[in-house]
């Protein structure tokens, strides 16, 4: 089932390449985007937005809340994801946070978990490995079953991500460093 979900995600992203060339968004900072095709693809299908000033800010570090939004947009599509609510927050955080609905959905689906103190910290940055863990959760991998918990969680994540090619296409990716917005855009189907 997990391989099927991986293939479906890759197929969806690959098929989106067909329509992107004619309607890709132009960002005012396009010249600073290393993974232009990847950013074009995911911005065109609504997975990642630019900023109100027209920038994409490719080298800005991705926050935990923004990562939850990306995951929801991938799973549900941007229209459905934008309607998510945070009526019953499973993690301690402000209900009025921009990403509260996305975080609630991801927590309820066991795609994400918070810190040991019960908080999520949506404005905190996350490592590439933590983002990979979220993507694996979105693909149906169970953190407890796969060993993505405890002090060595990142080893299990790295092994699984490499095993299914989740880190293919971005030779510059370092999982222990904070993930950037353009790295989050770069999936195997858009960077290869």
mmCIF file of C-alpha atoms in Angstrom:
data_model
loop_
_atom_site.group_PDB
_atom_site.id
_atom_site.type_symbol
_atom_site.label_atom_id
_atom_site.label_comp_id
_atom_site.label_asym_id
_atom_site.label_seq_id
_atom_site.Cartn_x
_atom_site.Cartn_y
_atom_site.Cartn_z
ATOM 1 C CA UNK A 1 0.000 0.000 0.000
ATOM 2 C CA UNK A 2 2.822 2.409 0.865
ATOM 3 C CA UNK A 3 4.538 1.856 -2.462
ATOM 4 C CA UNK A 4 1.207 2.445 -4.176
ATOM 5 C CA UNK A 5 0.769 5.768 -2.357
ATOM 6 C CA UNK A 6 4.343 6.740 -3.271
ATOM 7 C CA UNK A 7 3.652 5.966 -6.911
ATOM 8 C CA UNK A 8 0.373 7.892 -6.852
ATOM 9 C CA UNK A 9 2.100 10.977 -5.413
ATOM 10 C CA UNK A 10 4.885 10.737 -7.996
ATOM 11 C CA UNK A 11 2.341 10.248 -10.798
ATOM 12 C CA UNK A 12 0.274 13.253 -9.708
ATOM 13 C CA UNK A 13 3.355 15.442 -9.573
ATOM 14 C CA UNK A 14 4.620 14.110 -12.915
ATOM 15 C CA UNK A 15 1.283 14.610 -14.648
ATOM 16 C CA UNK A 16 1.181 18.168 -13.392
ATOM 17 C CA UNK A 17 4.326 18.877 -15.434
ATOM 18 C CA UNK A 18 2.262 18.608 -18.594
ATOM 19 C CA UNK A 19 0.205 21.719 -17.887
ATOM 20 C CA UNK A 20 2.725 23.829 -16.003
ATOM 21 C CA UNK A 21 4.808 25.127 -18.890
ATOM 22 C CA UNK A 22 1.923 27.195 -20.238
ATOM 23 C CA UNK A 23 0.733 28.606 -16.935
ATOM 24 C CA UNK A 24 3.642 28.669 -14.492
ATOM 25 C CA UNK A 25 3.575 31.565 -12.067
ATOM 26 C CA UNK A 26 6.182 34.278 -12.397
ATOM 27 C CA UNK A 27 7.755 35.308 -9.121
ATOM 28 C CA UNK A 28 9.673 38.544 -8.806
ATOM 29 C CA UNK A 29 12.675 36.566 -7.539
ATOM 30 C CA UNK A 30 12.632 33.837 -10.222
ATOM 31 C CA UNK A 31 16.300 34.506 -10.992
ATOM 32 C CA UNK A 32 17.287 33.345 -7.483
ATOM 33 C CA UNK A 33 15.375 30.039 -7.637
ATOM 34 C CA UNK A 34 17.696 27.080 -8.189
ATOM 35 C CA UNK A 35 14.941 24.500 -8.651
ATOM 36 C CA UNK A 36 12.811 26.581 -11.011
ATOM 37 C CA UNK A 37 10.920 23.685 -12.599
ATOM 38 C CA UNK A 38 10.031 22.228 -9.192
ATOM 39 C CA UNK A 39 8.818 25.584 -7.894
ATOM 40 C CA UNK A 40 6.822 26.130 -11.101
ATOM 41 C CA UNK A 41 5.113 22.757 -10.716
ATOM 42 C CA UNK A 42 4.092 22.976 -7.101
ATOM 43 C CA UNK A 43 3.110 26.639 -7.270
ATOM 44 C CA UNK A 44 0.976 26.017 -10.349
ATOM 45 C CA UNK A 45 -0.966 23.191 -8.688
ATOM 46 C CA UNK A 46 -1.362 25.284 -5.527
ATOM 47 C CA UNK A 47 0.783 23.266 -3.129
ATOM 48 C CA UNK A 48 3.048 26.225 -2.268
ATOM 49 C CA UNK A 49 2.210 29.904 -2.597
ATOM 50 C CA UNK A 50 4.299 32.954 -3.140
ATOM 51 C CA UNK A 51 4.144 36.001 -0.917
ATOM 52 C CA UNK A 52 1.850 38.992 -1.430
ATOM 53 C CA UNK A 53 4.731 41.054 -2.840
ATOM 54 C CA UNK A 54 5.175 38.538 -5.656
ATOM 55 C CA UNK A 55 8.269 36.844 -4.191
ATOM 56 C CA UNK A 56 8.743 33.136 -3.663
ATOM 57 C CA UNK A 57 11.704 33.533 -1.264
ATOM 58 C CA UNK A 58 13.325 30.235 -2.254
ATOM 59 C CA UNK A 59 16.096 30.274 0.340
ATOM 60 C CA UNK A 60 13.865 31.151 3.289
ATOM 61 C CA UNK A 61 13.688 28.351 5.801
ATOM 62 C CA UNK A 62 10.428 26.415 5.870
ATOM 63 C CA UNK A 63 8.503 26.598 9.150
ATOM 64 C CA UNK A 64 6.742 23.673 10.780
ATOM 65 C CA UNK A 65 3.350 25.298 10.154
ATOM 66 C CA UNK A 66 4.081 25.931 6.472
ATOM 67 C CA UNK A 67 5.208 22.307 6.116
ATOM 68 C CA UNK A 68 1.846 21.157 7.511
ATOM 69 C CA UNK A 69 0.112 23.314 4.887
ATOM 70 C CA UNK A 70 2.202 21.747 2.107
ATOM 71 C CA UNK A 71 1.289 18.267 3.328
ATOM 72 C CA UNK A 72 -2.434 19.115 3.444
ATOM 73 C CA UNK A 73 -2.316 20.686 -0.019
ATOM 74 C CA UNK A 74 -0.637 17.549 -1.376
ATOM 75 C CA UNK A 75 -3.151 15.187 0.220
ATOM 76 C CA UNK A 76 -6.395 17.126 -0.025
ATOM 77 C CA UNK A 77 -5.749 19.705 -2.718
ATOM 78 C CA UNK A 78 -5.535 23.433 -1.971
ATOM 79 C CA UNK A 79 -9.276 24.138 -2.057
ATOM 80 C CA UNK A 80 -10.229 21.451 0.452
ATOM 81 C CA UNK A 81 -7.153 22.087 2.592
ATOM 82 C CA UNK A 82 -7.911 25.806 2.887
ATOM 83 C CA UNK A 83 -11.281 24.951 4.444
ATOM 84 C CA UNK A 84 -9.756 22.946 7.311
ATOM 85 C CA UNK A 85 -10.614 24.174 10.792
ATOM 86 C CA UNK A 86 -8.965 23.884 14.161
ATOM 87 C CA UNK A 87 -11.979 23.334 16.381
ATOM 88 C CA UNK A 88 -10.199 20.760 18.535
ATOM 89 C CA UNK A 89 -6.468 21.307 18.549
ATOM 90 C CA UNK A 90 -4.631 18.106 19.457
ATOM 91 C CA UNK A 91 -1.464 20.070 20.277
ATOM 92 C CA UNK A 92 -1.007 23.158 22.453
ATOM 93 C CA UNK A 93 -0.934 26.217 20.223
ATOM 94 C CA UNK A 94 -3.006 29.258 19.377
ATOM 95 C CA UNK A 95 -6.246 28.415 17.552
ATOM 96 C CA UNK A 96 -5.925 31.650 15.556
ATOM 97 C CA UNK A 97 -2.552 30.616 14.078
ATOM 98 C CA UNK A 98 -2.633 30.773 10.266
ATOM 99 C CA UNK A 99 -1.676 27.100 10.054
ATOM 100 C CA UNK A 100 -3.912 25.769 12.875
ATOM 101 C CA UNK A 101 -6.320 23.900 10.579
ATOM 102 C CA UNK A 102 -3.495 22.264 8.648
ATOM 103 C CA UNK A 103 -1.676 21.286 11.834
ATOM 104 C CA UNK A 104 -4.857 19.855 13.344
ATOM 105 C CA UNK A 105 -5.518 17.717 10.274
ATOM 106 C CA UNK A 106 -1.929 16.424 10.134
ATOM 107 C CA UNK A 107 -1.925 15.625 13.857
ATOM 108 C CA UNK A 108 -5.277 13.817 13.659
ATOM 109 C CA UNK A 109 -3.988 11.765 10.723
ATOM 110 C CA UNK A 110 -0.804 10.986 12.698
ATOM 111 C CA UNK A 111 1.360 12.591 10.019
ATOM 112 C CA UNK A 112 2.946 14.913 12.558
ATOM 113 C CA UNK A 113 3.443 15.037 16.272
ATOM 114 C CA UNK A 114 4.529 17.758 18.577
ATOM 115 C CA UNK A 115 7.288 18.133 21.067
ATOM 116 C CA UNK A 116 7.356 16.184 24.328
ATOM 117 C CA UNK A 117 5.782 19.164 26.136
ATOM 118 C CA UNK A 118 2.632 18.883 23.971
ATOM 119 C CA UNK A 119 3.351 21.933 21.797
ATOM 120 C CA UNK A 120 3.819 22.047 18.030
ATOM 121 C CA UNK A 121 5.692 25.371 17.588
ATOM 122 C CA UNK A 122 4.404 26.252 14.107
ATOM 123 C CA UNK A 123 6.868 29.123 13.619
ATOM 124 C CA UNK A 124 9.909 26.970 14.373
ATOM 125 C CA UNK A 125 12.041 25.727 11.512
ATOM 126 C CA UNK A 126 12.413 22.058 10.711
ATOM 127 C CA UNK A 127 15.228 19.974 9.361
ATOM 128 C CA UNK A 128 15.123 18.221 6.029
ATOM 129 C CA UNK A 129 14.848 14.936 7.912
ATOM 130 C CA UNK A 130 11.818 16.215 9.836
ATOM 131 C CA UNK A 131 10.191 17.286 6.564
ATOM 132 C CA UNK A 132 10.943 13.850 5.079
ATOM 133 C CA UNK A 133 9.288 12.310 8.146
ATOM 134 C CA UNK A 134 6.175 14.380 7.444
ATOM 135 C CA UNK A 135 6.179 13.352 3.779
ATOM 136 C CA UNK A 136 6.534 9.693 4.741
ATOM 137 C CA UNK A 137 3.598 10.110 7.135
ATOM 138 C CA UNK A 138 1.566 11.637 4.302
ATOM 139 C CA UNK A 139 2.415 8.605 2.172
ATOM 140 C CA UNK A 140 0.972 6.310 4.836
ATOM 141 C CA UNK A 141 4.050 5.249 6.770
ATOM 142 C CA UNK A 142 3.329 4.893 10.501
ATOM 143 C CA UNK A 143 5.974 6.542 12.727
ATOM 144 C CA UNK A 144 5.641 3.971 15.494
ATOM 145 C CA UNK A 145 5.775 0.973 13.165
ATOM 146 C CA UNK A 146 8.629 2.327 11.034
ATOM 147 C CA UNK A 147 10.738 3.493 13.993
ATOM 148 C CA UNK A 148 10.461 7.240 13.352
ATOM 149 C CA UNK A 149 10.351 7.868 17.109
ATOM 150 C CA UNK A 150 12.936 7.972 19.866
ATOM 151 C CA UNK A 151 16.482 9.270 19.826
ATOM 152 C CA UNK A 152 17.429 7.678 16.475
ATOM 153 C CA UNK A 153 14.266 8.543 14.551
ATOM 154 C CA UNK A 154 16.208 10.350 11.826
ATOM 155 C CA UNK A 155 18.206 7.225 10.919
ATOM 156 C CA UNK A 156 14.995 5.319 10.171
ATOM 157 C CA UNK A 157 13.612 8.286 8.205
ATOM 158 C CA UNK A 158 16.766 8.655 6.113
ATOM 159 C CA UNK A 159 16.832 4.936 5.347
ATOM 160 C CA UNK A 160 13.153 4.840 4.326
ATOM 161 C CA UNK A 161 13.293 8.087 2.322
ATOM 162 C CA UNK A 162 16.354 6.900 0.397
ATOM 163 C CA UNK A 163 14.770 3.488 -0.109
ATOM 164 C CA UNK A 164 11.764 4.931 -1.936
ATOM 165 C CA UNK A 165 13.710 7.705 -3.687
ATOM 166 C CA UNK A 166 12.110 10.536 -1.738
ATOM 167 C CA UNK A 167 15.409 12.402 -1.649
ATOM 168 C CA UNK A 168 16.263 11.905 -5.339
ATOM 169 C CA UNK A 169 16.803 14.942 -7.514
ATOM 170 C CA UNK A 170 18.313 17.285 -4.962
ATOM 171 C CA UNK A 171 22.034 16.588 -4.737
ATOM 172 C CA UNK A 172 22.492 19.581 -2.419
ATOM 173 C CA UNK A 173 20.033 18.277 0.192
ATOM 174 C CA UNK A 174 21.407 17.835 3.704
ATOM 175 C CA UNK A 175 18.769 16.333 5.979
ATOM 176 C CA UNK A 176 20.288 17.629 9.199
ATOM 177 C CA UNK A 177 20.038 21.257 8.031
ATOM 178 C CA UNK A 178 16.919 23.398 7.988
ATOM 179 C CA UNK A 179 14.938 22.797 4.794
ATOM 180 C CA UNK A 180 14.345 25.767 2.478
ATOM 181 C CA UNK A 181 11.170 26.586 0.589
ATOM 182 C CA UNK A 182 12.671 25.557 -2.737
ATOM 183 C CA UNK A 183 14.018 22.288 -1.289
ATOM 184 C CA UNK A 184 10.517 21.496 -0.066
ATOM 185 C CA UNK A 185 9.340 22.037 -3.645
ATOM 186 C CA UNK A 186 11.931 19.649 -5.026
ATOM 187 C CA UNK A 187 10.447 16.152 -5.123
ATOM 188 C CA UNK A 188 11.771 13.295 -7.248
ATOM 189 C CA UNK A 189 9.125 13.915 -9.897
ATOM 190 C CA UNK A 190 9.915 17.622 -10.242
ATOM 191 C CA UNK A 191 13.708 17.723 -9.817
ATOM 192 C CA UNK A 192 14.749 14.712 -11.836
#
